[in-house]
Amino acid sequence: MMHVTAPGLRTLVQDAGRDGYYALGLPPSGALDQRSFRIANLLVGNDPGAAVLEFVFVGPAITFERDTHVAVTGATVEIAVDGVPQPLWTRLRVLAGQTLAIGPMSKGSRGYLAVRGGVDVPLQLGSRSTYETIGFGGHEGRPLVAGDRLPMGPSADVLASDTGAPSLPEELRPPLSAHVEISVVPGLCHYRFTADSVSLFFSTTFTISHEANRTGYRLTGAPMEFESRAQPFGAGDDPSNVVNLGYPLGSIQIPSGTEPICLLRDAVTGGGYVTFGTIVSSDLDRFAQLKTPDTVTFRQVSFEDALAMRRRAQSELTQIARLLGQPPHESTVPVEGELP
Amino acid sequence: MLATRSAHVLGDLMTKPTYIPFPADARLSFGGDEFIFIELSEDMRIAQALAIQSLAKTLTNLRVPGVIDICPAHASYMIRFDPDVLDLDSFLSQLREEHERAVSADLTTLSTRIVDVPVLYDDPWTRETLLKFRDRHQDPNSTDIEYVARVNGFASIDELAAAHSAHPFIVTFPNFVPGNAESVQLVPRDMQIQAPKYKRPRTETPSRSIGHGGAFTNVYPSFGGGGVQLLGRTPIDIVDLSQTRPGFEDRPVLFTAGTLLAFRAIDLDEYFDIRSSMEADTYRFRQAELEFSIDRHTSDWRGYNVELKEALP
């Protein structure tokens, strides 16, 4: 078992997500920075989709009741085992009775703690992810509190892969900049915006507001304008209203033409505000590490570009898995190119 | 590679960066690398919404490898796919055929249910919440229900409540969070209650609030953000993903696509009575199965609505 001695600001059990229930209004949830999450698992010899703890801004303190291996990835944060500082992105040995304490973050906004064997809370609809909006999944559907005890999945104490690299090389860790460029495929209700507004969207800088959580990030920036039309029946009178429609994960809606909202893995699955386009899935990892008042600019890409970006990200993860001594994960995508 | 094989389908997309034309004036675009989004019309049409539901059922039954979700909406639908698995070219051709078939088919009946939904209109909980968000509303000096009554030409909120509960609604878009389902009233367009959404969405909405935005009424199953006008609150719970509570044995949500909702005005006493029995798990939903006839709705909506409500136990 792992014993939560301090919960951190908001710490949730997350995994690769709960796919297949979008039509029910149930988003996938899961780790917002999937790349950091998968690497944390690879470092400790887990299946890359095993459940971990995701924390924001201030991490938890966990006392382990058996010897194990752990790794902390994602945001830059100070960590210590029984008061002794330890490196991030590294497989760490923790003994029964020892406490891993995760301090405040200096860069990024989300960190991941993987333990060998995974966090073994019950599967709910095929996933251990927490969907906090309705208190579902994870550990009792809620953020951890002091005193919680979480089961760890069974695993051998020493694995063959423990001979692999124990640490992710610096150059493969995310830069966690306070400004990022994010790729967007225009589409959905993009036709509602004037050509000038579309150009503005792709040239202006937006700021992450304080309303930024696992459901979505609200941004502030230049206002967008709409093509004039008689509002269609059922949409509502505001020019940013549409007859309610589905919101893809990563989609960007712009209520009243101001304050774009980018939906993340706890997305609402639909609604009635005009949508502009969708962030490429592999860019959501970097996006989810932003926090107020970080800034973002958007780059227009085609659907084909998006697929190519996805393949590159998968191929890089496959190579990281090899580097860390793990068998290639479930992806069937062939490896392309070399690591940077 | 996938992208190369898709080149002929995507040729248009490269020059006109966003939309691929689809049968019956629909347009297709991609939501990033994992979603297909197809909009049939910008306006709401009840018959078209039922055709979209029928198409969604057909597509779901095809069980195409790599298709993760099929999400029908009022005038559009969305498909989530795994580009590593799905054969996109062949799926898009299949989709085009099924889409064309669904929009040109003559639907006659729909096997569904009607459910009684008790509502305390102008309840104290939603009123307290909405007063916190007046700066995001079109009319900071009214409550939501006063505003909706006025812009729809009703002399009072009681008149609005009467119109809202007089004729049943049909669910055409389950979305947002589990259990939430948007429905349209089975009356002609000129009788539909319409309202804009908030200028900027609220960050709070009480669970079980009755919302109305555009021409659609929804019940918010759980506490959370929201952007539509708040008209009241129901004492009944409408979602149980654990499926352990009475009434949820067969499905985790009470309102599925096609379900008919008969809203009924109640007072505070009845609200508390139903709420107590709901919390004690002794409440039984008032509902009945029926065949909804699209022809009857078209030829005599008023008389047919009376019959539909009489089906309730």
PDB file of N, CA, C and O in Angstrom, chain B residues 26-75:
ATOM      1  N   ALA B  26     -24.136  18.542 -46.479  1.00  0.00           N
ATOM      2  CA  ALA B  26     -23.384  18.433 -45.225  1.00  0.00           C
ATOM      3  C   ALA B  26     -21.920  18.772 -45.497  1.00  0.00           C
ATOM      4  O   ALA B  26     -21.476  18.760 -46.646  1.00  0.00           O
ATOM      5  N   ARG B  27     -21.180  19.115 -44.453  1.00  0.00           N
ATOM      6  CA  ARG B  27     -19.748  19.353 -44.627  1.00  0.00           C
ATOM      7  C   ARG B  27     -18.975  18.612 -43.546  1.00  0.00           C
ATOM      8  O   ARG B  27     -19.374  18.551 -42.390  1.00  0.00           O
ATOM      9  N   LEU B  28     -17.864  18.040 -43.998  1.00  0.00           N
ATOM     10  CA  LEU B  28     -17.017  17.246 -43.104  1.00  0.00           C
ATOM     11  C   LEU B  28     -15.729  18.006 -42.820  1.00  0.00           C
ATOM     12  O   LEU B  28     -15.142  18.601 -43.724  1.00  0.00           O
ATOM     13  N   SER B  29     -15.311  17.993 -41.564  1.00  0.00           N
ATOM     14  CA  SER B  29     -13.974  18.501 -41.243  1.00  0.00           C
ATOM     15  C   SER B  29     -13.383  17.606 -40.159  1.00  0.00           C
ATOM     16  O   SER B  29     -14.088  16.789 -39.553  1.00  0.00           O
ATOM     17  N   PHE B  30     -12.069  17.766 -39.955  1.00  0.00           N
ATOM     18  CA  PHE B  30     -11.397  16.948 -38.944  1.00  0.00           C
ATOM     19  C   PHE B  30     -11.186  17.768 -37.683  1.00  0.00           C
ATOM     20  O   PHE B  30     -10.815  18.946 -37.752  1.00  0.00           O
ATOM     21  N   GLY B  31     -11.427  17.128 -36.540  1.00  0.00           N
ATOM     22  CA  GLY B  31     -11.130  17.742 -35.256  1.00  0.00           C
ATOM     23  C   GLY B  31      -9.790  17.208 -34.798  1.00  0.00           C
ATOM     24  O   GLY B  31      -9.725  16.147 -34.186  1.00  0.00           O
ATOM     25  N   GLY B  32      -8.723  17.915 -35.148  1.00  0.00           N
ATOM     26  CA  GLY B  32      -7.378  17.421 -34.843  1.00  0.00           C
ATOM     27  C   GLY B  32      -7.116  16.138 -35.602  1.00  0.00           C
ATOM     28  O   GLY B  32      -7.552  15.980 -36.747  1.00  0.00           O
ATOM     29  N   ASP B  33      -6.416  15.187 -34.979  1.00  0.00           N
ATOM     30  CA  ASP B  33      -6.065  13.939 -35.645  1.00  0.00           C
ATOM     31  C   ASP B  33      -6.944  12.774 -35.202  1.00  0.00           C
ATOM     32  O   ASP B  33      -6.717  11.645 -35.606  1.00  0.00           O
ATOM     33  N   GLU B  34      -7.965  13.035 -34.357  1.00  0.00           N
ATOM     34  CA  GLU B  34      -8.750  11.911 -33.820  1.00  0.00           C
ATOM     35  C   GLU B  34     -10.261  12.026 -34.030  1.00  0.00           C
ATOM     36  O   GLU B  34     -10.989  11.120 -33.647  1.00  0.00           O
ATOM     37  N   PHE B  35     -10.729  13.147 -34.596  1.00  0.00           N
ATOM     38  CA  PHE B  35     -12.174  13.316 -34.715  1.00  0.00           C
ATOM     39  C   PHE B  35     -12.587  13.683 -36.141  1.00  0.00           C
ATOM     40  O   PHE B  35     -11.899  14.444 -36.826  1.00  0.00           O
ATOM     41  N   ILE B  36     -13.731  13.131 -36.560  1.00  0.00           N
ATOM     42  CA  ILE B  36     -14.407  13.547 -37.789  1.00  0.00           C
ATOM     43  C   ILE B  36     -15.661  14.279 -37.333  1.00  0.00           C
ATOM     44  O   ILE B  36     -16.378  13.789 -36.451  1.00  0.00           O
ATOM     45  N   PHE B  37     -15.897  15.463 -37.898  1.00  0.00           N
ATOM     46  CA  PHE B  37     -17.079  16.238 -37.519  1.00  0.00           C
ATOM     47  C   PHE B  37     -17.892  16.510 -38.770  1.00  0.00           C
ATOM     48  O   PHE B  37     -17.361  17.011 -39.764  1.00  0.00           O
ATOM     49  N   ILE B  38     -19.182  16.160 -38.741  1.00  0.00           N
ATOM     50  CA  ILE B  38     -20.041  16.360 -39.907  1.00  0.00           C
ATOM     51  C   ILE B  38     -21.268  17.158 -39.507  1.00  0.00           C
ATOM     52  O   ILE B  38     -22.019  16.759 -38.614  1.00  0.00           O
ATOM     53  N   GLU B  39     -21.435  18.298 -40.158  1.00  0.00           N
ATOM     54  CA  GLU B  39     -22.577  19.167 -39.872  1.00  0.00           C
ATOM     55  C   GLU B  39     -23.542  19.090 -41.049  1.00  0.00           C
ATOM     56  O   GLU B  39     -23.152  19.347 -42.186  1.00  0.00           O
ATOM     57  N   LEU B  40     -24.809  18.713 -40.787  1.00  0.00           N
ATOM     58  CA  LEU B  40     -25.801  18.572 -41.858  1.00  0.00           C
ATOM     59  C   LEU B  40     -26.475  19.889 -42.175  1.00  0.00           C
ATOM     60  O   LEU B  40     -26.813  20.152 -43.322  1.00  0.00           O
ATOM     61  N   SER B  41     -26.736  20.679 -41.141  1.00  0.00           N
ATOM     62  CA  SER B  41     -27.335  21.994 -41.359  1.00  0.00           C
ATOM     63  C   SER B  41     -26.985  22.861 -40.166  1.00  0.00           C
ATOM     64  O   SER B  41     -26.616  22.357 -39.112  1.00  0.00           O
ATOM     65  N   GLU B  42     -27.099  24.190 -40.368  1.00  0.00           N
ATOM     66  CA  GLU B  42     -26.823  25.080 -39.245  1.00  0.00           C
ATOM     67  C   GLU B  42     -28.036  25.199 -38.338  1.00  0.00           C
ATOM     68  O   GLU B  42     -27.913  25.589 -37.187  1.00  0.00           O
ATOM     69  N   ASP B  43     -29.232  24.876 -38.862  1.00  0.00           N
ATOM     70  CA  ASP B  43     -30.448  24.989 -38.048  1.00  0.00           C
ATOM     71  C   ASP B  43     -30.927  23.614 -37.585  1.00  0.00           C
ATOM     72  O   ASP B  43     -30.522  22.579 -38.110  1.00  0.00           O
ATOM     73  N   MET B  44     -31.800  23.637 -36.564  1.00  0.00           N
ATOM     74  CA  MET B  44     -32.351  22.415 -35.995  1.00  0.00           C
ATOM     75  C   MET B  44     -33.582  21.985 -36.775  1.00  0.00           C
ATOM     76  O   MET B  44     -34.468  22.798 -37.041  1.00  0.00           O
ATOM     77  N   ARG B  45     -33.617  20.680 -37.158  1.00  0.00           N
ATOM     78  CA  ARG B  45     -34.802  20.108 -37.817  1.00  0.00           C
ATOM     79  C   ARG B  45     -35.076  18.772 -37.147  1.00  0.00           C
ATOM     80  O   ARG B  45     -34.180  17.912 -37.128  1.00  0.00           O
ATOM     81  N   ILE B  46     -36.287  18.590 -36.622  1.00  0.00           N
ATOM     82  CA  ILE B  46     -36.552  17.388 -35.817  1.00  0.00           C
ATOM     83  C   ILE B  46     -36.368  16.105 -36.634  1.00  0.00           C
ATOM     84  O   ILE B  46     -35.706  15.166 -36.193  1.00  0.00           O
ATOM     85  N   ALA B  47     -36.918  16.066 -37.849  1.00  0.00           N
ATOM     86  CA  ALA B  47     -36.828  14.834 -38.650  1.00  0.00           C
ATOM     87  C   ALA B  47     -35.369  14.499 -38.957  1.00  0.00           C
ATOM     88  O   ALA B  47     -34.954  13.341 -38.919  1.00  0.00           O
ATOM     89  N   GLN B  48     -34.581  15.530 -39.237  1.00  0.00           N
ATOM     90  CA  GLN B  48     -33.160  15.312 -39.530  1.00  0.00           C
ATOM     91  C   GLN B  48     -32.438  14.765 -38.292  1.00  0.00           C
ATOM     92  O   GLN B  48     -31.576  13.891 -38.395  1.00  0.00           O
ATOM     93  N   ALA B  49     -32.806  15.300 -37.119  1.00  0.00           N
ATOM     94  CA  ALA B  49     -32.182  14.830 -35.876  1.00  0.00           C
ATOM     95  C   ALA B  49     -32.454  13.338 -35.680  1.00  0.00           C
ATOM     96  O   ALA B  49     -31.567  12.586 -35.245  1.00  0.00           O
ATOM     97  N   LEU B  50     -33.668  12.902 -36.017  1.00  0.00           N
ATOM     98  CA  LEU B  50     -33.989  11.482 -35.870  1.00  0.00           C
ATOM     99  C   LEU B  50     -33.218  10.652 -36.896  1.00  0.00           C
ATOM    100  O   LEU B  50     -32.779   9.529 -36.607  1.00  0.00           O
ATOM    101  N   ALA B  51     -33.000  11.217 -38.091  1.00  0.00           N
ATOM    102  CA  ALA B  51     -32.200  10.513 -39.108  1.00  0.00           C
ATOM    103  C   ALA B  51     -30.751  10.355 -38.624  1.00  0.00           C
ATOM    104  O   ALA B  51     -30.122   9.312 -38.841  1.00  0.00           O
ATOM    105  N   ILE B  52     -30.239  11.372 -37.959  1.00  0.00           N
ATOM    106  CA  ILE B  52     -28.868  11.297 -37.437  1.00  0.00           C
ATOM    107  C   ILE B  52     -28.768  10.201 -36.371  1.00  0.00           C
ATOM    108  O   ILE B  52     -27.811   9.438 -36.328  1.00  0.00           O
ATOM    109  N   GLN B  53     -29.813  10.106 -35.530  1.00  0.00           N
ATOM    110  CA  GLN B  53     -29.815   9.035 -34.515  1.00  0.00           C
ATOM    111  C   GLN B  53     -29.815   7.660 -35.155  1.00  0.00           C
ATOM    112  O   GLN B  53     -29.120   6.747 -34.710  1.00  0.00           O
ATOM    113  N   SER B  54     -30.605   7.543 -36.205  1.00  0.00           N
ATOM    114  CA  SER B  54     -30.685   6.262 -36.898  1.00  0.00           C
ATOM    115  C   SER B  54     -29.340   5.925 -37.554  1.00  0.00           C
ATOM    116  O   SER B  54     -28.854   4.793 -37.481  1.00  0.00           O
ATOM    117  N   LEU B  55     -28.700   6.922 -38.151  1.00  0.00           N
ATOM    118  CA  LEU B  55     -27.378   6.731 -38.757  1.00  0.00           C
ATOM    119  C   LEU B  55     -26.361   6.313 -37.698  1.00  0.00           C
ATOM    120  O   LEU B  55     -25.549   5.401 -37.920  1.00  0.00           O
ATOM    121  N   ALA B  56     -26.427   6.952 -36.536  1.00  0.00           N
ATOM    122  CA  ALA B  56     -25.480   6.628 -35.465  1.00  0.00           C
ATOM    123  C   ALA B  56     -25.631   5.171 -35.042  1.00  0.00           C
ATOM    124  O   ALA B  56     -24.643   4.475 -34.791  1.00  0.00           O
ATOM    125  N   LYS B  57     -26.892   4.701 -34.973  1.00  0.00           N
ATOM    126  CA  LYS B  57     -27.125   3.291 -34.613  1.00  0.00           C
ATOM    127  C   LYS B  57     -26.503   2.374 -35.656  1.00  0.00           C
ATOM    128  O   LYS B  57     -25.832   1.390 -35.329  1.00  0.00           O
ATOM    129  N   THR B  58     -26.753   2.697 -36.939  1.00  0.00           N
ATOM    130  CA  THR B  58     -26.196   1.877 -38.023  1.00  0.00           C
ATOM    131  C   THR B  58     -24.672   1.838 -37.929  1.00  0.00           C
ATOM    132  O   THR B  58     -24.059   0.769 -38.004  1.00  0.00           O
ATOM    133  N   LEU B  59     -24.056   3.000 -37.770  1.00  0.00           N
ATOM    134  CA  LEU B  59     -22.589   3.060 -37.724  1.00  0.00           C
ATOM    135  C   LEU B  59     -22.048   2.294 -36.519  1.00  0.00           C
ATOM    136  O   LEU B  59     -21.039   1.597 -36.612  1.00  0.00           O
ATOM    137  N   THR B  60     -22.736   2.398 -35.392  1.00  0.00           N
ATOM    138  CA  THR B  60     -22.297   1.683 -34.189  1.00  0.00           C
ATOM    139  C   THR B  60     -22.327   0.177 -34.444  1.00  0.00           C
ATOM    140  O   THR B  60     -21.395  -0.544 -34.076  1.00  0.00           O
ATOM    141  N   ASN B  61     -23.396  -0.281 -35.106  1.00  0.00           N
ATOM    142  CA  ASN B  61     -23.534  -1.715 -35.365  1.00  0.00           C
ATOM    143  C   ASN B  61     -22.503  -2.257 -36.346  1.00  0.00           C
ATOM    144  O   ASN B  61     -22.255  -3.456 -36.386  1.00  0.00           O
ATOM    145  N   LEU B  62     -21.903  -1.370 -37.151  1.00  0.00           N
ATOM    146  CA  LEU B  62     -20.884  -1.830 -38.108  1.00  0.00           C
ATOM    147  C   LEU B  62     -19.602  -2.255 -37.379  1.00  0.00           C
ATOM    148  O   LEU B  62     -18.800  -3.008 -37.920  1.00  0.00           O
ATOM    149  N   ARG B  63     -19.410  -1.748 -36.166  1.00  0.00           N
ATOM    150  CA  ARG B  63     -18.227  -2.102 -35.353  1.00  0.00           C
ATOM    151  C   ARG B  63     -16.941  -2.047 -36.172  1.00  0.00           C
ATOM    152  O   ARG B  63     -16.201  -3.022 -36.268  1.00  0.00           O
ATOM    153  N   VAL B  64     -16.688  -0.905 -36.756  1.00  0.00           N
ATOM    154  CA  VAL B  64     -15.483  -0.742 -37.583  1.00  0.00           C
ATOM    155  C   VAL B  64     -14.256  -0.647 -36.668  1.00  0.00           C
ATOM    156  O   VAL B  64     -14.243   0.178 -35.756  1.00  0.00           O
ATOM    157  N   PRO B  65     -13.243  -1.489 -36.897  1.00  0.00           N
ATOM    158  CA  PRO B  65     -12.039  -1.411 -36.062  1.00  0.00           C
ATOM    159  C   PRO B  65     -11.401  -0.023 -36.160  1.00  0.00           C
ATOM    160  O   PRO B  65     -11.223   0.497 -37.262  1.00  0.00           O
ATOM    161  N   GLY B  66     -11.100   0.566 -35.021  1.00  0.00           N
ATOM    162  CA  GLY B  66     -10.476   1.889 -35.001  1.00  0.00           C
ATOM    163  C   GLY B  66     -11.471   3.014 -34.783  1.00  0.00           C
ATOM    164  O   GLY B  66     -11.080   4.152 -34.549  1.00  0.00           O
ATOM    165  N   VAL B  67     -12.778   2.706 -34.874  1.00  0.00           N
ATOM    166  CA  VAL B  67     -13.783   3.718 -34.537  1.00  0.00           C
ATOM    167  C   VAL B  67     -14.058   3.600 -33.039  1.00  0.00           C
ATOM    168  O   VAL B  67     -14.432   2.542 -32.544  1.00  0.00           O
ATOM    169  N   ILE B  68     -13.832   4.693 -32.300  1.00  0.00           N
ATOM    170  CA  ILE B  68     -13.915   4.643 -30.839  1.00  0.00           C
ATOM    171  C   ILE B  68     -15.280   5.121 -30.338  1.00  0.00           C
ATOM    172  O   ILE B  68     -15.861   4.509 -29.450  1.00  0.00           O
ATOM    173  N   ASP B  69     -15.774   6.227 -30.900  1.00  0.00           N
ATOM    174  CA  ASP B  69     -17.043   6.789 -30.447  1.00  0.00           C
ATOM    175  C   ASP B  69     -17.831   7.310 -31.637  1.00  0.00           C
ATOM    176  O   ASP B  69     -17.253   7.887 -32.559  1.00  0.00           O
ATOM    177  N   ILE B  70     -19.152   7.145 -31.575  1.00  0.00           N
ATOM    178  CA  ILE B  70     -20.042   7.752 -32.562  1.00  0.00           C
ATOM    179  C   ILE B  70     -21.031   8.596 -31.775  1.00  0.00           C
ATOM    180  O   ILE B  70     -21.784   8.076 -30.954  1.00  0.00           O
ATOM    181  N   CYS B  71     -20.979   9.894 -31.990  1.00  0.00           N
ATOM    182  CA  CYS B  71     -21.724  10.833 -31.139  1.00  0.00           C
ATOM    183  C   CYS B  71     -22.723  11.636 -31.961  1.00  0.00           C
ATOM    184  O   CYS B  71     -22.371  12.645 -32.574  1.00  0.00           O
ATOM    185  N   PRO B  72     -24.002  11.194 -31.993  1.00  0.00           N
ATOM    186  CA  PRO B  72     -25.008  11.954 -32.729  1.00  0.00           C
ATOM    187  C   PRO B  72     -25.392  13.222 -31.967  1.00  0.00           C
ATOM    188  O   PRO B  72     -25.460  13.214 -30.738  1.00  0.00           O
ATOM    189  N   ALA B  73     -25.623  14.313 -32.692  1.00  0.00           N
ATOM    190  CA  ALA B  73     -26.083  15.568 -32.083  1.00  0.00           C
ATOM    191  C   ALA B  73     -27.327  16.048 -32.824  1.00  0.00           C
ATOM    192  O   ALA B  73     -27.884  15.314 -33.629  1.00  0.00           O
ATOM    193  N   HIS B  74     -27.778  17.280 -32.543  1.00  0.00           N
ATOM    194  CA  HIS B  74     -29.038  17.771 -33.123  1.00  0.00           C
ATOM    195  C   HIS B  74     -28.984  17.876 -34.645  1.00  0.00           C
ATOM    196  O   HIS B  74     -29.895  17.448 -35.342  1.00  0.00           O
ATOM    197  N   ALA B  75     -27.949  18.504 -35.162  1.00  0.00           N
ATOM    198  CA  ALA B  75     -27.871  18.772 -36.599  1.00  0.00           C
ATOM    199  C   ALA B  75     -26.501  18.381 -37.135  1.00  0.00           C
ATOM    200  O   ALA B  75     -26.097  18.802 -38.218  1.00  0.00           O
TER     201      ALA B  75
END
